[in-house]
PDB file of C-alpha atoms in Angstrom:
ATOM      1  CA  MET A   1     102.818  80.816 124.993  1.00  0.00           C
ATOM      2  CA  ASP A   2     102.114  77.787 127.198  1.00  0.00           C
ATOM      3  CA  ASN A   3     101.504  75.588 124.168  1.00  0.00           C
ATOM      4  CA  LEU A   4     104.720  76.797 122.572  1.00  0.00           C
ATOM      5  CA  ARG A   5     106.651  76.209 125.786  1.00  0.00           C
ATOM      6  CA  SER A   6     105.252  72.655 125.974  1.00  0.00           C
ATOM      7  CA  ILE A   7     107.118  71.565 122.817  1.00  0.00           C
ATOM      8  CA  ARG A   8     110.390  72.736 124.424  1.00  0.00           C
ATOM      9  CA  PRO A   9     111.739  74.887 121.561  1.00  0.00           C
ATOM     10  CA  ALA A  10     115.466  75.576 121.341  1.00  0.00           C
ATOM     11  CA  GLY A  11     114.628  79.171 120.482  1.00  0.00           C
ATOM     12  CA  VAL A  12     111.785  81.328 119.193  1.00  0.00           C
ATOM     13  CA  LEU A  13     111.271  84.102 116.646  1.00  0.00           C
ATOM     14  CA  LEU A  14     108.388  86.197 117.934  1.00  0.00           C
ATOM     15  CA  ALA A  15     106.321  89.009 116.393  1.00  0.00           C
ATOM     16  CA  PRO A  16     104.384  90.419 119.369  1.00  0.00           C
ATOM     17  CA  LEU A  17     100.796  91.674 119.118  1.00  0.00           C
ATOM     18  CA  GLY A  18     101.761  95.082 120.464  1.00  0.00           C
ATOM     19  CA  ARG A  19      99.139  96.638 122.747  1.00  0.00           C
ATOM     20  CA  ALA A  20      97.257  93.321 122.871  1.00  0.00           C
ATOM     21  CA  SER A  21     100.304  91.491 124.243  1.00  0.00           C
ATOM     22  CA  ASP A  22     100.440  90.359 127.872  1.00  0.00           C
ATOM     23  CA  LYS A  23     103.833  91.741 128.832  1.00  0.00           C
ATOM     24  CA  ALA A  24     104.090  89.730 132.052  1.00  0.00           C
ATOM     25  CA  VAL A  25     103.554  86.467 130.154  1.00  0.00           C
ATOM     26  CA  LEU A  26     106.076  87.485 127.497  1.00  0.00           C
ATOM     27  CA  GLU A  27     108.677  88.503 130.083  1.00  0.00           C
ATOM     28  CA  LYS A  28     108.495  85.082 131.737  1.00  0.00           C
ATOM     29  CA  PHE A  29     108.609  83.293 128.382  1.00  0.00           C
ATOM     30  CA  CYS A  30     111.606  85.296 127.125  1.00  0.00           C
ATOM     31  CA  GLY A  31     113.355  84.732 130.444  1.00  0.00           C
ATOM     32  CA  ASP A  32     113.138  80.966 130.006  1.00  0.00           C
ATOM     33  CA  ILE A  33     113.612  80.520 126.245  1.00  0.00           C
ATOM     34  CA  PRO A  34     116.021  82.266 123.827  1.00  0.00           C
ATOM     35  CA  THR A  35     113.772  84.701 121.954  1.00  0.00           C
ATOM     36  CA  VAL A  36     114.355  87.167 119.136  1.00  0.00           C
ATOM     37  CA  LEU A  37     111.617  89.739 118.434  1.00  0.00           C
ATOM     38  CA  PHE A  38     110.950  91.014 114.926  1.00  0.00           C
ATOM     39  CA  ASP A  39     108.562  93.467 113.232  1.00  0.00           C
ATOM     40  CA  SER A  40     106.958  94.774 116.432  1.00  0.00           C
ATOM     41  CA  ASN A  41     109.245  95.876 119.251  1.00  0.00           C
ATOM     42  CA  ILE A  42     108.383  95.735 122.933  1.00  0.00           C
ATOM     43  CA  GLU A  43     111.177  97.443 124.833  1.00  0.00           C
ATOM     44  CA  GLY A  44     113.196  95.174 127.104  1.00  0.00           C
ATOM     45  CA  LEU A  45     111.733  91.875 125.897  1.00  0.00           C
ATOM     46  CA  GLY A  46     113.785  89.155 124.256  1.00  0.00           C
ATOM     47  CA  SER A  47     117.506  89.066 123.652  1.00  0.00           C
ATOM     48  CA  ALA A  48     117.300  91.036 120.390  1.00  0.00           C
ATOM     49  CA  PHE A  49     114.954  92.962 118.130  1.00  0.00           C
ATOM     50  CA  ILE A  50     115.221  93.057 114.337  1.00  0.00           C
ATOM     51  CA  GLY A  51     113.025  95.409 112.339  1.00  0.00           C
ATOM     52  CA  LEU A  52     112.535  98.541 110.293  1.00  0.00           C
ATOM     53  CA  ASP A  53     114.057 101.938 110.999  1.00  0.00           C
ATOM     54  CA  ASN A  54     110.774 103.849 111.110  1.00  0.00           C
ATOM     55  CA  GLY A  55     112.591 107.132 111.684  1.00  0.00           C
ATOM     56  CA  GLN A  56     114.512 106.787 108.430  1.00  0.00           C
ATOM     57  CA  SER A  57     111.607 105.489 106.366  1.00  0.00           C
ATOM     58  CA  ILE A  58     109.081 108.112 107.443  1.00  0.00           C
ATOM     59  CA  SER A  59     111.601 110.936 107.082  1.00  0.00           C
ATOM     60  CA  MET A  60     112.352 109.761 103.547  1.00  0.00           C
ATOM     61  CA  ILE A  61     108.746 109.675 102.348  1.00  0.00           C
ATOM     62  CA  VAL A  62     107.854 112.953 104.094  1.00  0.00           C
ATOM     63  CA  ASP A  63     110.788 114.620 102.346  1.00  0.00           C
ATOM     64  CA  TYR A  64     109.679 113.175  99.000  1.00  0.00           C
ATOM     65  CA  LEU A  65     106.094 114.331  99.432  1.00  0.00           C
ATOM     66  CA  CYS A  66     107.182 117.834 100.465  1.00  0.00           C
ATOM     67  CA  ARG A  67     109.513 118.128  97.471  1.00  0.00           C
ATOM     68  CA  THR A  68     106.881 117.011  94.964  1.00  0.00           C
ATOM     69  CA  GLY A  69     103.795 118.841  96.207  1.00  0.00           C
ATOM     70  CA  GLU A  70     101.973 120.083  99.275  1.00  0.00           C
ATOM     71  CA  PRO A  71     103.294 118.802 102.645  1.00  0.00           C
ATOM     72  CA  PRO A  72     101.539 115.673 103.925  1.00  0.00           C
ATOM     73  CA  CYS A  73      99.002 115.281 106.703  1.00  0.00           C
ATOM     74  CA  LEU A  74      99.343 112.058 108.694  1.00  0.00           C
ATOM     75  CA  PHE A  75      96.308 109.752 108.787  1.00  0.00           C
ATOM     76  CA  GLU A  76      96.411 107.157 111.576  1.00  0.00           C
ATOM     77  CA  ILE A  77      94.309 105.043 113.901  1.00  0.00           C
ATOM     78  CA  ARG A  78      94.106 106.342 117.456  1.00  0.00           C
ATOM     79  CA  ASN A  79      95.696 103.946 119.960  1.00  0.00           C
ATOM     80  CA  ALA A  80      96.698 101.523 117.203  1.00  0.00           C
ATOM     81  CA  ALA A  81      97.548  97.984 118.256  1.00  0.00           C
ATOM     82  CA  ASN A  82     100.961  97.941 116.588  1.00  0.00           C
ATOM     83  CA  PRO A  83     103.630 100.043 118.368  1.00  0.00           C
ATOM     84  CA  ASN A  84     105.156 100.902 114.983  1.00  0.00           C
ATOM     85  CA  ALA A  85     102.327 103.425 114.593  1.00  0.00           C
ATOM     86  CA  ASN A  86     103.619 105.453 117.537  1.00  0.00           C
ATOM     87  CA  LYS A  87     107.146 105.473 116.137  1.00  0.00           C
ATOM     88  CA  ARG A  88     105.855 106.601 112.755  1.00  0.00           C
ATOM     89  CA  ARG A  89     103.859 109.459 114.266  1.00  0.00           C
ATOM     90  CA  ALA A  90     106.915 110.667 116.188  1.00  0.00           C
ATOM     91  CA  ALA A  91     109.065 110.383 113.064  1.00  0.00           C
ATOM     92  CA  TYR A  92     106.495 112.317 111.014  1.00  0.00           C
ATOM     93  CA  LEU A  93     106.404 115.164 113.542  1.00  0.00           C
ATOM     94  CA  LYS A  94     110.200 115.321 113.646  1.00  0.00           C
ATOM     95  CA  ALA A  95     110.544 115.251 109.855  1.00  0.00           C
ATOM     96  CA  MET A  96     107.975 118.018 109.387  1.00  0.00           C
ATOM     97  CA  GLU A  97     109.709 120.140 112.015  1.00  0.00           C
ATOM     98  CA  GLU A  98     113.069 119.682 110.317  1.00  0.00           C
ATOM     99  CA  LEU A  99     111.538 120.726 106.997  1.00  0.00           C
ATOM    100  CA  ARG A 100     109.871 123.720 108.699  1.00  0.00           C
ATOM    101  CA  GLN A 101     106.422 122.532 107.723  1.00  0.00           C
ATOM    102  CA  ARG A 102     103.291 122.592 109.853  1.00  0.00           C
ATOM    103  CA  PRO A 103     102.256 119.036 110.785  1.00  0.00           C
ATOM    104  CA  GLN A 104      98.692 117.801 110.959  1.00  0.00           C
ATOM    105  CA  VAL A 105      97.852 114.439 112.513  1.00  0.00           C
ATOM    106  CA  ILE A 106      94.356 113.097 111.883  1.00  0.00           C
ATOM    107  CA  SER A 107      93.691 110.278 114.371  1.00  0.00           C
ATOM    108  CA  VAL A 108      90.531 108.221 113.922  1.00  0.00           C
ATOM    109  CA  ASP A 109      88.947 105.464 115.950  1.00  0.00           C
ATOM    110  CA  GLY A 110      89.353 101.875 114.812  1.00  0.00           C
ATOM    111  CA  GLU A 111      89.071  98.401 116.254  1.00  0.00           C
ATOM    112  CA  GLY A 112      91.710  95.682 116.098  1.00  0.00           C
ATOM    113  CA  TRP A 113      93.419  95.027 112.795  1.00  0.00           C
ATOM    114  CA  GLY A 114      90.628  96.094 110.412  1.00  0.00           C
ATOM    115  CA  PHE A 115      92.722  98.855 108.887  1.00  0.00           C
ATOM    116  CA  GLU A 116      91.017  98.830 105.471  1.00  0.00           C
ATOM    117  CA  ASP A 117      87.557  99.191 107.032  1.00  0.00           C
ATOM    118  CA  THR A 118      88.741 102.067 109.204  1.00  0.00           C
ATOM    119  CA  GLY A 119      90.555 103.780 106.346  1.00  0.00           C
ATOM    120  CA  TYR A 120      87.381 103.602 104.261  1.00  0.00           C
ATOM    121  CA  SER A 121      84.707 104.527 106.825  1.00  0.00           C
ATOM    122  CA  GLU A 122      86.642 107.120 108.822  1.00  0.00           C
ATOM    123  CA  GLY A 123      88.544 108.424 105.824  1.00  0.00           C
ATOM    124  CA  LYS A 124      85.282 109.059 104.019  1.00  0.00           C
ATOM    125  CA  LYS A 125      84.140 111.260 106.903  1.00  0.00           C
ATOM    126  CA  VAL A 126      87.409 113.198 106.994  1.00  0.00           C
ATOM    127  CA  ILE A 127      87.450 113.812 103.234  1.00  0.00           C
ATOM    128  CA  ALA A 128      83.786 114.820 103.162  1.00  0.00           C
ATOM    129  CA  ALA A 129      84.342 117.262 106.026  1.00  0.00           C
ATOM    130  CA  GLY A 130      87.357 118.813 104.287  1.00  0.00           C
ATOM    131  CA  SER A 131      89.450 118.176 107.388  1.00  0.00           C
ATOM    132  CA  PHE A 132      92.769 117.496 105.655  1.00  0.00           C
ATOM    133  CA  ALA A 133      94.767 120.730 105.730  1.00  0.00           C
ATOM    134  CA  THR A 134      96.564 119.930 102.447  1.00  0.00           C
ATOM    135  CA  ASN A 135      95.868 117.791  99.408  1.00  0.00           C
ATOM    136  CA  THR A 136      98.485 115.215 100.448  1.00  0.00           C
ATOM    137  CA  VAL A 137      97.901 112.405 102.946  1.00  0.00           C
ATOM    138  CA  LEU A 138     100.474 109.995 104.353  1.00  0.00           C
ATOM    139  CA  CYS A 139      98.812 106.974 105.948  1.00  0.00           C
ATOM    140  CA  SER A 140     100.612 105.171 108.764  1.00  0.00           C
ATOM    141  CA  ASN A 141     100.344 101.892 106.836  1.00  0.00           C
ATOM    142  CA  ASP A 142      99.283 100.664 103.394  1.00  0.00           C
ATOM    143  CA  ARG A 143      96.161  98.877 104.591  1.00  0.00           C
ATOM    144  CA  LEU A 144      94.813 102.157 105.958  1.00  0.00           C
ATOM    145  CA  ALA A 145      95.735 103.837 102.662  1.00  0.00           C
ATOM    146  CA  ILE A 146      93.878 101.172 100.667  1.00  0.00           C
ATOM    147  CA  GLY A 147      90.711 102.008 102.596  1.00  0.00           C
ATOM    148  CA  LEU A 148      91.266 105.743 102.103  1.00  0.00           C
ATOM    149  CA  LEU A 149      91.706 105.262  98.346  1.00  0.00           C
ATOM    150  CA  SER A 150      88.350 103.503  98.242  1.00  0.00           C
ATOM    151  CA  ALA A 151      86.730 106.318 100.228  1.00  0.00           C
ATOM    152  CA  ALA A 152      88.147 108.940  97.843  1.00  0.00           C
ATOM    153  CA  PHE A 153      86.862 107.018  94.818  1.00  0.00           C
ATOM    154  CA  GLU A 154      83.364 106.739  96.255  1.00  0.00           C
ATOM    155  CA  LEU A 155      83.310 110.488  96.934  1.00  0.00           C
ATOM    156  CA  GLY A 156      84.451 111.274  93.405  1.00  0.00           C
ATOM    157  CA  VAL A 157      87.832 112.613  94.523  1.00  0.00           C
ATOM    158  CA  SER A 158      90.576 111.926  91.972  1.00  0.00           C
ATOM    159  CA  VAL A 159      93.859 110.668  93.424  1.00  0.00           C
ATOM    160  CA  GLY A 160      97.281 110.884  91.767  1.00  0.00           C
ATOM    161  CA  HIS A 161     100.515 112.829  91.507  1.00  0.00           C
ATOM    162  CA  ASP A 162      99.436 114.667  88.354  1.00  0.00           C
ATOM    163  CA  VAL A 163      98.354 118.299  88.808  1.00  0.00           C
ATOM    164  CA  SER A 164      94.940 117.421  87.361  1.00  0.00           C
ATOM    165  CA  ASN A 165      94.200 115.280  90.427  1.00  0.00           C
ATOM    166  CA  THR A 166      92.603 116.564  93.610  1.00  0.00           C
ATOM    167  CA  MET A 167      94.455 114.489  96.196  1.00  0.00           C
ATOM    168  CA  ARG A 168      97.686 112.587  96.762  1.00  0.00           C
ATOM    169  CA  ILE A 169      97.735 109.507  99.018  1.00  0.00           C
ATOM    170  CA  ALA A 170     100.791 107.555 100.190  1.00  0.00           C
ATOM    171  CA  GLY A 171     101.229 104.608 102.525  1.00  0.00           C
ATOM    172  CA  HIS A 172     103.916 102.585 104.236  1.00  0.00           C
ATOM    173  CA  ASP A 173     105.097  98.925 104.146  1.00  0.00           C
ATOM    174  CA  ASP A 174     104.609  98.058 100.429  1.00  0.00           C
ATOM    175  CA  HIS A 175     101.744  95.658 101.084  1.00  0.00           C
ATOM    176  CA  PRO A 176     101.445  92.966  98.347  1.00  0.00           C
ATOM    177  CA  PHE A 177      98.239  94.651  97.120  1.00  0.00           C
ATOM    178  CA  ALA A 178      99.768  98.160  97.024  1.00  0.00           C
ATOM    179  CA  ARG A 179     100.790  97.927  93.373  1.00  0.00           C
ATOM    180  CA  PHE A 180      97.311  96.749  92.370  1.00  0.00           C
ATOM    181  CA  THR A 181      95.279  99.619  93.855  1.00  0.00           C
ATOM    182  CA  CYS A 182      93.839 102.291  91.588  1.00  0.00           C
ATOM    183  CA  PRO A 183      95.970 104.277  91.278  1.00  0.00           C
ATOM    184  CA  PRO A 184      98.936 102.136  92.421  1.00  0.00           C
ATOM    185  CA  LEU A 185     100.059 103.216  95.878  1.00  0.00           C
ATOM    186  CA  THR A 186     103.224 105.185  96.582  1.00  0.00           C
ATOM    187  CA  THR A 187     104.767 103.710  99.703  1.00  0.00           C
ATOM    188  CA  VAL A 188     107.895 102.582 101.555  1.00  0.00           C
ATOM    189  CA  ALA A 189     109.102  99.000 101.179  1.00  0.00           C
ATOM    190  CA  GLN A 190     110.599  97.163 104.102  1.00  0.00           C
ATOM    191  CA  ASP A 191     113.590  94.902 103.416  1.00  0.00           C
ATOM    192  CA  TYR A 192     111.768  91.775 104.546  1.00  0.00           C
ATOM    193  CA  ALA A 193     114.509  89.455 103.295  1.00  0.00           C
ATOM    194  CA  ALA A 194     117.225  91.231 105.289  1.00  0.00           C
ATOM    195  CA  ILE A 195     115.044  91.406 108.414  1.00  0.00           C
ATOM    196  CA  SER A 196     114.176  87.703 108.263  1.00  0.00           C
ATOM    197  CA  ASP A 197     117.746  86.621 107.465  1.00  0.00           C
ATOM    198  CA  ARG A 198     119.201  88.638 110.340  1.00  0.00           C
ATOM    199  CA  SER A 199     116.497  87.371 112.710  1.00  0.00           C
ATOM    200  CA  PHE A 200     117.333  83.736 111.957  1.00  0.00           C
ATOM    201  CA  GLU A 201     121.068  84.409 112.072  1.00  0.00           C
ATOM    202  CA  THR A 202     120.773  86.081 115.478  1.00  0.00           C
ATOM    203  CA  LEU A 203     118.601  83.322 116.917  1.00  0.00           C
ATOM    204  CA  PHE A 204     120.773  80.461 115.648  1.00  0.00           C
ATOM    205  CA  THR A 205     123.891  82.171 116.991  1.00  0.00           C
ATOM    206  CA  MET A 206     122.254  82.265 120.427  1.00  0.00           C
ATOM    207  CA  ILE A 207     121.175  78.619 120.187  1.00  0.00           C
ATOM    208  CA  ASP A 208     124.615  77.433 119.012  1.00  0.00           C
ATOM    209  CA  SER A 209     126.420  79.303 121.786  1.00  0.00           C
ATOM    210  CA  GLY A 210     124.032  78.029 124.435  1.00  0.00           C
ATOM    211  CA  GLU A 211     124.109  81.441 126.105  1.00  0.00           C
ATOM    212  CA  LYS A 212     121.927  84.517 126.121  1.00  0.00           C
ATOM    213  CA  PRO A 213     123.762  87.783 125.414  1.00  0.00           C
ATOM    214  CA  ASP A 214     124.295  90.096 128.372  1.00  0.00           C
ATOM    215  CA  ASP A 215     122.863  93.097 126.518  1.00  0.00           C
ATOM    216  CA  ARG A 216     119.736  93.224 124.372  1.00  0.00           C
ATOM    217  CA  SER A 217     120.575  94.278 120.814  1.00  0.00           C
ATOM    218  CA  GLU A 218     118.463  96.120 118.246  1.00  0.00           C
ATOM    219  CA  THR A 219     119.119  95.981 114.506  1.00  0.00           C
ATOM    220  CA  LEU A 220     117.157  98.328 112.252  1.00  0.00           C
ATOM    221  CA  PHE A 221     117.080  98.192 108.457  1.00  0.00           C
ATOM    222  CA  GLU A 222     116.317 101.151 106.207  1.00  0.00           C
ATOM    223  CA  GLY A 223     113.199 101.310 104.045  1.00  0.00           C
ATOM    224  CA  LYS A 224     113.115 102.009 100.313  1.00  0.00           C
ATOM    225  CA  LEU A 225     110.880 104.585  98.659  1.00  0.00           C
ATOM    226  CA  VAL A 226     108.528 103.065  96.064  1.00  0.00           C
ATOM    227  CA  MET A 227     107.115 105.793  93.801  1.00  0.00           C
ATOM    228  CA  ARG A 228     103.837 104.955  92.118  1.00  0.00           C
ATOM    229  CA  ALA A 229     100.935 106.915  90.655  1.00  0.00           C
ATOM    230  CA  SER A 230      99.035 107.789  93.857  1.00  0.00           C
ATOM    231  CA  ALA A 231     101.512 110.462  95.048  1.00  0.00           C
TER     232      ALA A 231
END
């Protein structure tokens, strides 16, 4: 933040680190320099936040999974660094309640941003122990799902939406590798183009006006269901 401040930017687009962020440092920075947050929201920081509507996206994929098979369990990392994980858990619980389904959240330990490693190592333990209440698992992000797919393969568990398969696995975010997994991963795509365009538009409007808005704004874009062979 100090290095960034030293080049005297007219404005900044910032994707915070979430739990790893120093809120006091960010508050001072955002108070001095026009700042728009994107991707990861920290309440009250910056003049605006642009990102995904996690409530809509999770509700959509939970509804899809319930309509096409057994209701999903949620597989997540306990105390994940990115605050989106908390929003997705809350959205999952709400969606399952609205559909009158019994939720199950499996939270595992993981360090930092090594989601694939955690999905593989911890997912292998959960599958081997038979801890998933249903044959359908929704992972809180695609990188976690990629690790879980690998764990299932190593244990000889077949994954796919066909009735001949043992397990269905879905993710979230439409990671660039999601369509190349085996089987290709069912997920939710974020509208990255719309999020980035609105972020730049909001920031440049602030810079051109020379004033910070009185009220912090939040703009959320809907996700799009991407149906592939894994669920």
